[in-house]
PDB file of C-alpha atoms in Angstrom:
ATOM      1  CA  MET A   1     -99.931   3.847 -47.554  1.00 50.00           C
ATOM      2  CA  THR A   2    -102.378   4.414 -50.423  1.00 50.00           C
ATOM      3  CA  ARG A   3    -104.379   1.500 -51.815  1.00 50.00           C
ATOM      4  CA  ILE A   4    -102.481   1.800 -55.088  1.00 46.00           C
ATOM      5  CA  ALA A   5     -99.037   1.981 -53.455  1.00 43.00           C
ATOM      6  CA  PHE A   6    -100.061  -1.053 -51.278  1.00 45.00           C
ATOM      7  CA  ALA A   7    -101.139  -3.075 -54.321  1.00 46.00           C
ATOM      8  CA  ILE A   8     -97.823  -2.338 -56.191  1.00 45.00           C
ATOM      9  CA  VAL A   9     -95.925  -3.465 -53.156  1.00 45.00           C
ATOM     10  CA  PHE A  10     -98.103  -6.423 -52.727  1.00 49.00           C
ATOM     11  CA  LEU A  11     -97.654  -7.255 -56.476  1.00 48.00           C
ATOM     12  CA  MET A  12     -93.928  -6.815 -56.317  1.00 49.00           C
ATOM     13  CA  ALA A  13     -93.679  -8.918 -53.103  1.00 48.00           C
ATOM     14  CA  THR A  14     -95.653 -11.680 -54.536  1.00 48.00           C
ATOM     15  CA  SER A  15     -93.676 -11.895 -57.767  1.00 47.00           C
ATOM     16  CA  LEU A  16     -90.606 -12.359 -55.706  1.00 44.00           C
ATOM     17  CA  LEU A  17     -92.212 -15.285 -53.713  1.00 44.00           C
ATOM     18  CA  SER A  18     -93.084 -17.056 -57.183  1.00 45.00           C
ATOM     19  CA  THR A  19     -91.715 -20.349 -57.645  1.00 39.00           C
ATOM     20  CA  ALA A  20     -92.673 -20.834 -61.304  1.00 43.00           C
ATOM     21  CA  ALA A  21     -92.540 -18.699 -64.171  1.00 45.00           C
ATOM     22  CA  VAL A  22     -94.362 -19.228 -67.578  1.00 39.00           C
ATOM     23  CA  ALA A  23     -92.664 -18.190 -70.752  1.00 51.00           C
ATOM     24  CA  THR A  24     -95.255 -19.018 -73.440  1.00 71.00           C
ATOM     25  CA  GLU A  25     -98.651 -17.831 -74.253  1.00 82.00           C
ATOM     26  CA  PRO A  26    -101.436 -19.584 -72.436  1.00 86.00           C
ATOM     27  CA  THR A  27    -103.548 -22.140 -74.153  1.00 89.00           C
ATOM     28  CA  GLN A  28    -107.189 -21.692 -74.477  1.00 90.00           C
ATOM     29  CA  ALA A  29    -107.793 -24.346 -71.719  1.00 90.00           C
ATOM     30  CA  GLU A  30    -105.426 -22.405 -69.456  1.00 91.00           C
ATOM     31  CA  GLN A  31    -107.188 -19.165 -70.118  1.00 92.00           C
ATOM     32  CA  THR A  32    -110.582 -20.726 -69.313  1.00 94.00           C
ATOM     33  CA  GLN A  33    -109.079 -22.372 -66.133  1.00 95.00           C
ATOM     34  CA  LEU A  34    -107.489 -19.122 -64.861  1.00 96.00           C
ATOM     35  CA  LYS A  35    -110.514 -17.034 -65.567  1.00 97.00           C
ATOM     36  CA  GLN A  36    -112.575 -19.637 -63.652  1.00 97.00           C
ATOM     37  CA  LEU A  37    -110.129 -19.262 -60.769  1.00 97.00           C
ATOM     38  CA  VAL A  38    -110.649 -15.586 -60.556  1.00 98.00           C
ATOM     39  CA  GLN A  39    -114.512 -16.042 -60.815  1.00 97.00           C
ATOM     40  CA  ASP A  40    -114.476 -18.517 -58.058  1.00 98.00           C
ATOM     41  CA  GLN A  41    -112.506 -16.264 -55.786  1.00 98.00           C
ATOM     42  CA  LEU A  42    -114.672 -13.282 -56.511  1.00 97.00           C
ATOM     43  CA  ALA A  43    -117.821 -15.331 -55.777  1.00 97.00           C
ATOM     44  CA  ALA A  44    -116.271 -16.555 -52.476  1.00 98.00           C
ATOM     45  CA  PHE A  45    -115.705 -13.010 -51.497  1.00 97.00           C
ATOM     46  CA  GLN A  46    -119.551 -12.191 -52.353  1.00 96.00           C
ATOM     47  CA  ARG A  47    -120.430 -15.043 -49.961  1.00 96.00           C
ATOM     48  CA  ASP A  48    -117.994 -13.809 -47.265  1.00 96.00           C
ATOM     49  CA  ASP A  49    -116.461 -17.411 -47.585  1.00 97.00           C
ATOM     50  CA  GLY A  50    -112.877 -16.748 -46.431  1.00 96.00           C
ATOM     51  CA  PRO A  51    -111.749 -20.353 -46.501  1.00 98.00           C
ATOM     52  CA  ALA A  52    -112.793 -20.833 -50.156  1.00 98.00           C
ATOM     53  CA  ALA A  53    -111.171 -17.497 -51.210  1.00 98.00           C
ATOM     54  CA  TYR A  54    -108.008 -18.242 -49.185  1.00 98.00           C
ATOM     55  CA  GLY A  55    -107.820 -21.768 -50.794  1.00 98.00           C
ATOM     56  CA  LEU A  56    -107.390 -20.169 -54.187  1.00 98.00           C
ATOM     57  CA  ALA A  57    -104.480 -18.191 -53.079  1.00 98.00           C
ATOM     58  CA  ALA A  58    -100.866 -19.300 -53.793  1.00 98.00           C
ATOM     59  CA  PRO A  59     -98.727 -20.620 -50.926  1.00 97.00           C
ATOM     60  CA  GLY A  60     -96.820 -17.333 -50.853  1.00 96.00           C
ATOM     61  CA  ILE A  61     -99.919 -15.448 -50.267  1.00 97.00           C
ATOM     62  CA  GLN A  62    -100.974 -17.749 -47.716  1.00 97.00           C
ATOM     63  CA  LYS A  63     -97.615 -17.305 -45.857  1.00 97.00           C
ATOM     64  CA  MET A  64     -98.154 -13.508 -45.892  1.00 97.00           C
ATOM     65  CA  PHE A  65    -101.657 -13.886 -44.558  1.00 97.00           C
ATOM     66  CA  PRO A  66    -101.642 -17.023 -42.267  1.00 95.00           C
ATOM     67  CA  SER A  67    -105.446 -17.595 -41.930  1.00 97.00           C
ATOM     68  CA  PRO A  68    -108.632 -17.211 -43.877  1.00 98.00           C
ATOM     69  CA  ASP A  69    -109.863 -14.470 -41.512  1.00 97.00           C
ATOM     70  CA  VAL A  70    -106.563 -12.358 -41.881  1.00 97.00           C
ATOM     71  CA  PHE A  71    -106.603 -12.773 -45.671  1.00 97.00           C
ATOM     72  CA  ILE A  72    -110.236 -11.740 -46.059  1.00 96.00           C
ATOM     73  CA  GLY A  73    -109.703  -8.852 -43.597  1.00 96.00           C
ATOM     74  CA  MET A  74    -106.907  -7.726 -45.888  1.00 97.00           C
ATOM     75  CA  VAL A  75    -109.057  -7.881 -49.025  1.00 97.00           C
ATOM     76  CA  LYS A  76    -111.872  -5.838 -47.241  1.00 96.00           C
ATOM     77  CA  GLN A  77    -109.517  -3.314 -46.254  1.00 96.00           C
ATOM     78  CA  ALA A  78    -107.114  -2.906 -49.214  1.00 96.00           C
ATOM     79  CA  TYR A  79    -109.335  -4.092 -52.207  1.00 97.00           C
ATOM     80  CA  PRO A  80    -112.903  -3.054 -51.688  1.00 96.00           C
ATOM     81  CA  PRO A  81    -113.452  -3.042 -55.488  1.00 97.00           C
ATOM     82  CA  ILE A  82    -112.683  -6.735 -55.443  1.00 97.00           C
ATOM     83  CA  TYR A  83    -114.407  -7.486 -52.323  1.00 97.00           C
ATOM     84  CA  ARG A  84    -117.712  -5.810 -53.378  1.00 96.00           C
ATOM     85  CA  PRO A  85    -117.677  -4.938 -57.017  1.00 96.00           C
ATOM     86  CA  GLN A  86    -120.749  -3.304 -58.653  1.00 95.00           C
ATOM     87  CA  SER A  87    -119.708  -4.871 -62.016  1.00 95.00           C
ATOM     88  CA  ILE A  88    -117.025  -7.089 -63.374  1.00 96.00           C
ATOM     89  CA  ALA A  89    -115.826  -7.579 -67.011  1.00 96.00           C
ATOM     90  CA  TYR A  90    -113.015 -10.045 -67.934  1.00 96.00           C
ATOM     91  CA  GLY A  91    -110.333  -9.135 -70.275  1.00 94.00           C
ATOM     92  CA  GLN A  92    -107.601 -11.471 -71.668  1.00 91.00           C
ATOM     93  CA  VAL A  93    -105.066 -13.713 -70.113  1.00 93.00           C
ATOM     94  CA  ALA A  94    -101.647 -13.022 -71.301  1.00 89.00           C
ATOM     95  CA  ASP A  95     -98.086 -13.780 -70.681  1.00 90.00           C
ATOM     96  CA  SER A  96     -96.110 -10.920 -69.074  1.00 88.00           C
ATOM     97  CA  PRO A  97     -92.701 -10.464 -67.478  1.00 88.00           C
ATOM     98  CA  ILE A  98     -94.287 -11.552 -64.124  1.00 85.00           C
ATOM     99  CA  GLY A  99     -96.042 -14.558 -65.534  1.00 89.00           C
ATOM    100  CA  LEU A 100     -99.656 -15.180 -66.744  1.00 92.00           C
ATOM    101  CA  VAL A 101    -101.924 -12.156 -65.988  1.00 95.00           C
ATOM    102  CA  GLN A 102    -105.766 -11.889 -66.236  1.00 96.00           C
ATOM    103  CA  LYS A 103    -107.068  -8.333 -66.653  1.00 96.00           C
ATOM    104  CA  VAL A 104    -110.326  -7.867 -64.915  1.00 97.00           C
ATOM    105  CA  TYR A 105    -112.336  -4.598 -65.194  1.00 96.00           C
ATOM    106  CA  VAL A 106    -114.328  -3.805 -62.076  1.00 96.00           C
ATOM    107  CA  THR A 107    -116.444  -1.001 -60.761  1.00 96.00           C
ATOM    108  CA  GLY A 108    -116.113  -0.681 -57.044  1.00 96.00           C
ATOM    109  CA  PRO A 109    -118.770  -0.094 -54.488  1.00 95.00           C
ATOM    110  CA  ASP A 110    -118.131   3.734 -54.781  1.00 94.00           C
ATOM    111  CA  GLY A 111    -118.801   3.693 -58.597  1.00 94.00           C
ATOM    112  CA  GLN A 112    -115.125   4.100 -59.451  1.00 95.00           C
ATOM    113  CA  ASN A 113    -113.563   1.947 -62.250  1.00 96.00           C
ATOM    114  CA  TRP A 114    -110.397  -0.182 -61.805  1.00 96.00           C
ATOM    115  CA  VAL A 115    -108.396  -2.591 -63.591  1.00 96.00           C
ATOM    116  CA  ALA A 116    -107.455  -5.727 -61.575  1.00 96.00           C
ATOM    117  CA  LEU A 117    -104.307  -7.532 -62.788  1.00 96.00           C
ATOM    118  CA  TYR A 118    -104.479 -11.077 -61.321  1.00 97.00           C
ATOM    119  CA  ARG A 119    -101.123 -13.086 -61.406  1.00 97.00           C
ATOM    120  CA  PHE A 120    -101.003 -16.878 -61.289  1.00 96.00           C
ATOM    121  CA  GLU A 121     -98.613 -19.560 -60.123  1.00 95.00           C
ATOM    122  CA  LYS A 122     -98.481 -23.121 -61.407  1.00 94.00           C
ATOM    123  CA  GLN A 123     -98.287 -25.535 -58.468  1.00 96.00           C
ATOM    124  CA  PRO A 124     -96.117 -28.742 -58.442  1.00 96.00           C
ATOM    125  CA  ASP A 125     -99.411 -30.772 -58.918  1.00 96.00           C
ATOM    126  CA  GLY A 126    -100.099 -28.801 -62.144  1.00 93.00           C
ATOM    127  CA  SER A 127    -102.998 -26.796 -60.636  1.00 94.00           C
ATOM    128  CA  TRP A 128    -103.049 -22.973 -60.649  1.00 96.00           C
ATOM    129  CA  LYS A 129    -103.352 -20.566 -57.740  1.00 97.00           C
ATOM    130  CA  ILE A 130    -103.797 -16.833 -57.600  1.00 98.00           C
ATOM    131  CA  ALA A 131    -100.303 -15.362 -56.831  1.00 97.00           C
ATOM    132  CA  GLY A 132    -101.163 -11.575 -56.549  1.00 96.00           C
ATOM    133  CA  CYS A 133    -103.730  -8.974 -57.552  1.00 96.00           C
ATOM    134  CA  SER A 134    -102.884  -5.297 -58.327  1.00 95.00           C
ATOM    135  CA  LEU A 135    -105.434  -2.591 -58.693  1.00 96.00           C
ATOM    136  CA  ILE A 136    -105.086   0.180 -61.103  1.00 94.00           C
ATOM    137  CA  LYS A 137    -107.432   3.102 -61.279  1.00 94.00           C
ATOM    138  CA  ASP A 138    -109.064   2.971 -64.781  1.00 89.00           C
ATOM    139  CA  SER A 139    -108.990   6.358 -66.443  1.00 80.00           C
ATOM    140  CA  GLU A 140    -110.411   5.077 -69.692  1.00 70.00           C
ATOM    141  CA  PRO A 141    -113.935   6.383 -70.577  1.00 63.00           C
ATOM    142  CA  THR A 142    -116.725   3.670 -70.364  1.00 60.00           C
ATOM    143  CA  ILE A 143    -119.509   3.306 -72.815  1.00 54.00           C
TER     144      ILE A 143
END
């Protein structure tokens, strides 16, 4: 299965596992909080800190990947642009049919450009977790 196909299947599967949907545009505070969540997970990947990265994943993700080692192994294999990006730029957080989504523009270790779509899930305690990430090849020209 190609990485893009895997990402699409992964995103579809995680959207089915979602326990909460958000129907309104995110507040500025939520946007800041969600961007920080992605930044924290990307920083954990850079440090090879599987437990920290895994701790930011929603329960549905943790059920699919039952340990930090299995989770980070999957990210290394299927998401090299996320695991070791050359560069990162953050887009907007917006509501979508699958919930809140953060666009992140990444250049992978091979120099290829990608758009990572991070999806979030609000937890019963009011906190947010990352409920999925889909990578889409970025065909737009860069400046």
